[in-house]
PDB file of C-alpha atoms in Angstrom:
ATOM      1  CA  UNK A   1     -20.007   9.253  20.957  1.00 57.00           C
ATOM      2  CA  UNK A   2     -22.724  11.748  22.091  1.00 63.00           C
ATOM      3  CA  UNK A   3     -26.246  10.465  21.197  1.00 70.00           C
ATOM      4  CA  UNK A   4     -27.981  12.362  18.401  1.00 88.00           C
ATOM      5  CA  UNK A   5     -30.417  14.929  19.824  1.00 96.00           C
ATOM      6  CA  UNK A   6     -29.690  14.251  23.460  1.00 97.00           C
ATOM      7  CA  UNK A   7     -32.253  16.549  25.012  1.00 97.00           C
ATOM      8  CA  UNK A   8     -35.091  15.444  22.771  1.00 98.00           C
ATOM      9  CA  UNK A   9     -34.425  11.673  23.135  1.00 97.00           C
ATOM     10  CA  UNK A  10     -34.026  11.920  26.897  1.00 97.00           C
ATOM     11  CA  UNK A  11     -37.255  13.947  27.222  1.00 97.00           C
ATOM     12  CA  UNK A  12     -39.106  11.395  25.026  1.00 98.00           C
ATOM     13  CA  UNK A  13     -37.965   8.385  27.139  1.00 97.00           C
ATOM     14  CA  UNK A  14     -38.954  10.189  30.231  1.00 97.00           C
ATOM     15  CA  UNK A  15     -42.418  11.237  28.877  1.00 97.00           C
ATOM     16  CA  UNK A  16     -45.369  10.024  30.757  1.00 97.00           C
ATOM     17  CA  UNK A  17     -47.845   7.609  29.024  1.00 97.00           C
ATOM     18  CA  UNK A  18     -51.625   7.764  29.134  1.00 95.00           C
ATOM     19  CA  UNK A  19     -54.003   5.309  27.657  1.00 94.00           C
ATOM     20  CA  UNK A  20     -56.753   6.780  25.275  1.00 90.00           C
ATOM     21  CA  UNK A  21     -58.920   4.061  24.343  1.00 90.00           C
ATOM     22  CA  UNK A  22     -56.414   1.414  23.067  1.00 89.00           C
ATOM     23  CA  UNK A  23     -53.841   3.993  22.222  1.00 91.00           C
ATOM     24  CA  UNK A  24     -50.829   4.670  24.272  1.00 95.00           C
ATOM     25  CA  UNK A  25     -50.420   8.502  24.209  1.00 94.00           C
ATOM     26  CA  UNK A  26     -47.151   9.988  25.372  1.00 96.00           C
ATOM     27  CA  UNK A  27     -47.266  13.533  26.834  1.00 97.00           C
ATOM     28  CA  UNK A  28     -44.434  15.692  25.600  1.00 98.00           C
ATOM     29  CA  UNK A  29     -43.322  19.333  25.469  1.00 98.00           C
ATOM     30  CA  UNK A  30     -43.050  19.117  21.625  1.00 98.00           C
ATOM     31  CA  UNK A  31     -46.304  17.458  20.891  1.00 97.00           C
ATOM     32  CA  UNK A  32     -48.325  18.877  23.839  1.00 96.00           C
ATOM     33  CA  UNK A  33     -46.419  21.891  25.203  1.00 95.00           C
ATOM     34  CA  UNK A  34     -46.506  20.409  28.668  1.00 94.00           C
ATOM     35  CA  UNK A  35     -45.026  20.090  31.267  1.00 93.00           C
ATOM     36  CA  UNK A  36     -42.851  22.965  29.878  1.00 95.00           C
ATOM     37  CA  UNK A  37     -41.112  23.663  26.481  1.00 96.00           C
ATOM     38  CA  UNK A  38     -37.451  24.547  27.259  1.00 97.00           C
ATOM     39  CA  UNK A  39     -35.382  26.879  25.168  1.00 97.00           C
ATOM     40  CA  UNK A  40     -32.628  24.191  25.132  1.00 98.00           C
ATOM     41  CA  UNK A  41     -35.053  21.579  23.556  1.00 98.00           C
ATOM     42  CA  UNK A  42     -36.377  23.964  20.926  1.00 98.00           C
ATOM     43  CA  UNK A  43     -32.985  25.080  20.012  1.00 98.00           C
ATOM     44  CA  UNK A  44     -31.694  21.638  19.749  1.00 98.00           C
ATOM     45  CA  UNK A  45     -34.588  20.734  17.437  1.00 98.00           C
ATOM     46  CA  UNK A  46     -34.517  23.754  15.292  1.00 98.00           C
ATOM     47  CA  UNK A  47     -30.646  23.378  14.926  1.00 98.00           C
ATOM     48  CA  UNK A  48     -31.146  19.768  13.618  1.00 98.00           C
ATOM     49  CA  UNK A  49     -33.951  20.769  11.273  1.00 98.00           C
ATOM     50  CA  UNK A  50     -31.579  23.296   9.787  1.00 98.00           C
ATOM     51  CA  UNK A  51     -28.878  20.800   9.264  1.00 97.00           C
ATOM     52  CA  UNK A  52     -31.220  18.338   7.549  1.00 97.00           C
ATOM     53  CA  UNK A  53     -33.624  20.471   5.736  1.00 97.00           C
ATOM     54  CA  UNK A  54     -33.580  22.768   2.560  1.00 95.00           C
ATOM     55  CA  UNK A  55     -33.638  26.171   4.173  1.00 96.00           C
ATOM     56  CA  UNK A  56     -33.123  27.892   0.744  1.00 97.00           C
ATOM     57  CA  UNK A  57     -36.828  28.728   0.867  1.00 98.00           C
ATOM     58  CA  UNK A  58     -39.164  31.916   0.868  1.00 98.00           C
ATOM     59  CA  UNK A  59     -41.294  30.867   3.772  1.00 98.00           C
ATOM     60  CA  UNK A  60     -41.478  28.269   6.666  1.00 98.00           C
ATOM     61  CA  UNK A  61     -45.027  26.852   6.961  1.00 98.00           C
ATOM     62  CA  UNK A  62     -46.247  25.112  10.056  1.00 98.00           C
ATOM     63  CA  UNK A  63     -49.668  24.025  11.523  1.00 95.00           C
ATOM     64  CA  UNK A  64     -51.298  25.285  14.547  1.00 93.00           C
ATOM     65  CA  UNK A  65     -50.683  24.609  17.419  1.00 91.00           C
ATOM     66  CA  UNK A  66     -47.680  22.681  18.393  1.00 95.00           C
ATOM     67  CA  UNK A  67     -45.754  23.751  15.179  1.00 97.00           C
ATOM     68  CA  UNK A  68     -45.883  27.230  16.044  1.00 98.00           C
ATOM     69  CA  UNK A  69     -42.922  27.025  18.768  1.00 98.00           C
ATOM     70  CA  UNK A  70     -40.827  25.013  16.379  1.00 98.00           C
ATOM     71  CA  UNK A  71     -41.581  27.324  13.454  1.00 98.00           C
ATOM     72  CA  UNK A  72     -41.026  30.500  15.408  1.00 98.00           C
ATOM     73  CA  UNK A  73     -37.500  29.326  16.586  1.00 98.00           C
ATOM     74  CA  UNK A  74     -36.822  28.240  13.072  1.00 98.00           C
ATOM     75  CA  UNK A  75     -37.971  31.581  11.624  1.00 98.00           C
ATOM     76  CA  UNK A  76     -35.639  33.425  14.208  1.00 98.00           C
ATOM     77  CA  UNK A  77     -32.580  31.284  13.648  1.00 98.00           C
ATOM     78  CA  UNK A  78     -32.845  31.616   9.685  1.00 98.00           C
ATOM     79  CA  UNK A  79     -34.513  34.899   9.085  1.00 98.00           C
ATOM     80  CA  UNK A  80     -37.162  33.168   6.926  1.00 98.00           C
ATOM     81  CA  UNK A  81     -40.732  34.489   7.474  1.00 98.00           C
ATOM     82  CA  UNK A  82     -43.169  31.953   9.094  1.00 98.00           C
ATOM     83  CA  UNK A  83     -46.670  31.230   7.880  1.00 98.00           C
ATOM     84  CA  UNK A  84     -49.063  29.505  10.328  1.00 97.00           C
ATOM     85  CA  UNK A  85     -51.818  27.291   8.928  1.00 95.00           C
ATOM     86  CA  UNK A  86     -54.699  28.013  11.267  1.00 94.00           C
ATOM     87  CA  UNK A  87     -57.829  26.371  12.621  1.00 88.00           C
ATOM     88  CA  UNK A  88     -59.751  29.516  12.222  1.00 92.00           C
ATOM     89  CA  UNK A  89     -61.104  31.014   9.019  1.00 94.00           C
ATOM     90  CA  UNK A  90     -60.072  34.760   8.341  1.00 96.00           C
ATOM     91  CA  UNK A  91     -61.746  35.217   4.873  1.00 95.00           C
ATOM     92  CA  UNK A  92     -58.718  36.898   3.484  1.00 95.00           C
ATOM     93  CA  UNK A  93     -58.257  37.022  -0.248  1.00 92.00           C
ATOM     94  CA  UNK A  94     -56.757  33.634  -1.656  1.00 91.00           C
ATOM     95  CA  UNK A  95     -57.498  31.844   1.603  1.00 93.00           C
ATOM     96  CA  UNK A  96     -57.375  28.086   1.024  1.00 92.00           C
ATOM     97  CA  UNK A  97     -59.486  25.713   3.322  1.00 90.00           C
ATOM     98  CA  UNK A  98     -57.469  22.489   4.091  1.00 87.00           C
ATOM     99  CA  UNK A  99     -59.531  19.467   4.703  1.00 82.00           C
ATOM    100  CA  UNK A 100     -57.633  17.448   7.092  1.00 74.00           C
ATOM    101  CA  UNK A 101     -58.406  13.883   8.594  1.00 68.00           C
ATOM    102  CA  UNK A 102     -56.223  12.103  10.900  1.00 63.00           C
ATOM    103  CA  UNK A 103     -56.656   8.925  12.814  1.00 58.00           C
ATOM    104  CA  UNK A 104     -58.405  10.695  15.707  1.00 59.00           C
ATOM    105  CA  UNK A 105     -60.022  13.896  14.176  1.00 63.00           C
ATOM    106  CA  UNK A 106     -61.149  15.879  11.089  1.00 73.00           C
ATOM    107  CA  UNK A 107     -61.731  19.376  10.441  1.00 82.00           C
ATOM    108  CA  UNK A 108     -60.736  22.562   8.407  1.00 88.00           C
ATOM    109  CA  UNK A 109     -57.499  24.310   8.528  1.00 90.00           C
ATOM    110  CA  UNK A 110     -56.972  27.606   6.664  1.00 94.00           C
ATOM    111  CA  UNK A 111     -53.948  28.724   4.618  1.00 95.00           C
ATOM    112  CA  UNK A 112     -53.047  32.192   4.124  1.00 96.00           C
ATOM    113  CA  UNK A 113     -49.939  34.158   3.215  1.00 96.00           C
ATOM    114  CA  UNK A 114     -48.660  31.841   0.382  1.00 97.00           C
ATOM    115  CA  UNK A 115     -48.029  33.158  -3.055  1.00 96.00           C
ATOM    116  CA  UNK A 116     -47.695  31.353  -6.460  1.00 96.00           C
ATOM    117  CA  UNK A 117     -44.132  30.504  -6.776  1.00 98.00           C
ATOM    118  CA  UNK A 118     -43.196  30.465  -3.112  1.00 98.00           C
ATOM    119  CA  UNK A 119     -40.684  27.846  -2.055  1.00 98.00           C
ATOM    120  CA  UNK A 120     -41.587  26.494   1.234  1.00 98.00           C
ATOM    121  CA  UNK A 121     -40.224  24.408   4.037  1.00 98.00           C
ATOM    122  CA  UNK A 122     -43.074  22.450   5.970  1.00 98.00           C
ATOM    123  CA  UNK A 123     -42.378  21.728   9.614  1.00 98.00           C
ATOM    124  CA  UNK A 124     -44.558  20.188  12.328  1.00 97.00           C
ATOM    125  CA  UNK A 125     -44.262  18.434  15.661  1.00 98.00           C
ATOM    126  CA  UNK A 126     -45.355  15.013  14.810  1.00 97.00           C
ATOM    127  CA  UNK A 127     -46.491  12.714  11.914  1.00 96.00           C
ATOM    128  CA  UNK A 128     -48.612   9.860  13.033  1.00 94.00           C
ATOM    129  CA  UNK A 129     -51.315   8.986  10.327  1.00 92.00           C
ATOM    130  CA  UNK A 130     -49.982  11.557   7.730  1.00 94.00           C
ATOM    131  CA  UNK A 131     -53.459  12.829   7.138  1.00 91.00           C
ATOM    132  CA  UNK A 132     -52.787  16.529   8.051  1.00 91.00           C
ATOM    133  CA  UNK A 133     -49.339  16.627   6.196  1.00 94.00           C
ATOM    134  CA  UNK A 134     -51.075  15.096   3.152  1.00 92.00           C
ATOM    135  CA  UNK A 135     -53.808  17.919   3.209  1.00 91.00           C
ATOM    136  CA  UNK A 136     -51.177  20.625   3.903  1.00 94.00           C
ATOM    137  CA  UNK A 137     -49.169  19.452   1.022  1.00 94.00           C
ATOM    138  CA  UNK A 138     -52.032  19.450  -1.365  1.00 90.00           C
ATOM    139  CA  UNK A 139     -53.270  22.829  -0.283  1.00 92.00           C
ATOM    140  CA  UNK A 140     -49.808  24.414  -0.690  1.00 96.00           C
ATOM    141  CA  UNK A 141     -49.594  22.881  -4.305  1.00 93.00           C
ATOM    142  CA  UNK A 142     -53.193  24.245  -4.925  1.00 91.00           C
ATOM    143  CA  UNK A 143     -51.793  27.709  -3.877  1.00 94.00           C
ATOM    144  CA  UNK A 144     -49.015  27.299  -6.348  1.00 96.00           C
ATOM    145  CA  UNK A 145     -46.182  26.866  -3.896  1.00 98.00           C
ATOM    146  CA  UNK A 146     -43.217  24.459  -4.245  1.00 97.00           C
ATOM    147  CA  UNK A 147     -42.883  22.232  -1.265  1.00 97.00           C
ATOM    148  CA  UNK A 148     -39.063  22.175  -1.078  1.00 97.00           C
ATOM    149  CA  UNK A 149     -38.938  20.024   2.174  1.00 97.00           C
ATOM    150  CA  UNK A 150     -41.177  18.538   4.775  1.00 98.00           C
ATOM    151  CA  UNK A 151     -39.739  17.840   8.335  1.00 98.00           C
ATOM    152  CA  UNK A 152     -41.415  16.637  11.436  1.00 98.00           C
ATOM    153  CA  UNK A 153     -39.800  16.450  14.767  1.00 98.00           C
ATOM    154  CA  UNK A 154     -41.512  13.102  15.802  1.00 98.00           C
ATOM    155  CA  UNK A 155     -42.466  10.245  13.624  1.00 98.00           C
ATOM    156  CA  UNK A 156     -44.958   7.604  15.040  1.00 97.00           C
ATOM    157  CA  UNK A 157     -47.047   5.114  13.214  1.00 94.00           C
ATOM    158  CA  UNK A 158     -47.233   4.508   9.374  1.00 95.00           C
ATOM    159  CA  UNK A 159     -48.058   8.077   8.226  1.00 95.00           C
ATOM    160  CA  UNK A 160     -44.568   9.178   7.220  1.00 96.00           C
ATOM    161  CA  UNK A 161     -43.873   6.037   5.330  1.00 96.00           C
ATOM    162  CA  UNK A 162     -47.231   6.368   3.580  1.00 95.00           C
ATOM    163  CA  UNK A 163     -46.305   9.818   2.559  1.00 95.00           C
ATOM    164  CA  UNK A 164     -42.765   8.811   1.404  1.00 96.00           C
ATOM    165  CA  UNK A 165     -44.486   5.973  -0.675  1.00 96.00           C
ATOM    166  CA  UNK A 166     -46.716   8.576  -2.361  1.00 94.00           C
ATOM    167  CA  UNK A 167     -43.587  10.436  -3.578  1.00 93.00           C
ATOM    168  CA  UNK A 168     -43.310  13.041  -0.651  1.00 93.00           C
ATOM    169  CA  UNK A 169     -39.763  13.478   0.752  1.00 91.00           C
ATOM    170  CA  UNK A 170     -40.547  13.540   4.530  1.00 97.00           C
ATOM    171  CA  UNK A 171     -37.720  13.921   6.982  1.00 97.00           C
ATOM    172  CA  UNK A 172     -38.090  13.110  10.724  1.00 98.00           C
ATOM    173  CA  UNK A 173     -35.740  13.798  13.488  1.00 98.00           C
ATOM    174  CA  UNK A 174     -36.782  10.682  15.687  1.00 98.00           C
ATOM    175  CA  UNK A 175     -38.980   7.731  15.143  1.00 97.00           C
ATOM    176  CA  UNK A 176     -40.651   6.464  18.114  1.00 98.00           C
ATOM    177  CA  UNK A 177     -43.132   3.889  19.433  1.00 97.00           C
ATOM    178  CA  UNK A 178     -45.048   4.001  22.670  1.00 96.00           C
ATOM    179  CA  UNK A 179     -46.743   1.259  24.953  1.00 96.00           C
ATOM    180  CA  UNK A 180     -47.385   0.687  28.532  1.00 95.00           C
ATOM    181  CA  UNK A 181     -43.650   0.457  29.232  1.00 95.00           C
ATOM    182  CA  UNK A 182     -43.090   4.047  27.846  1.00 96.00           C
ATOM    183  CA  UNK A 183     -41.515   5.602  24.705  1.00 97.00           C
ATOM    184  CA  UNK A 184     -39.068   3.674  22.620  1.00 97.00           C
ATOM    185  CA  UNK A 185     -36.707   5.488  20.301  1.00 97.00           C
ATOM    186  CA  UNK A 186     -36.562   3.553  17.013  1.00 96.00           C
ATOM    187  CA  UNK A 187     -34.148   5.837  15.164  1.00 95.00           C
ATOM    188  CA  UNK A 188     -32.743   9.454  15.554  1.00 95.00           C
ATOM    189  CA  UNK A 189     -30.963  11.547  12.863  1.00 90.00           C
TER     190      UNK A 189
END
């Protein structure tokens, strides 16, 4: 039987590892955009998200920066408009500041283009601590949107489980771990 997500899983297993402090960080096209992000990989990921997620939505929402390629391909394949949560403030009417805190950073993100009652699909490259996704979900609710589904391509760490435990339905395509030996695929769907 053909493995689920063959391009994604092979590229993860082949990903170089770098040590950042005591954290084994894998460098991958989906999470970093390097060495290159191929159309075949993006298409495989988008097709699987479309199979798993609720796409009966008004908008796809993603987070700058590495959610943009995923969200763009999803938007093109589904015809659903894309909203990008940005790291820059634009001071548009109804802009909402998103206070994000992850295991390695904190800062402001800015949400524009969401209307009260919008049904949204939130997509991102990776969930590790869950801090960004928690903040984004709260900001979308504050804007009056209904978060129909949340999908991340890669799950690493406890963040996705913590979000699920808090009542958020989070789907991920692959769950991974990384150490000095490389990336291990724990599950793929």
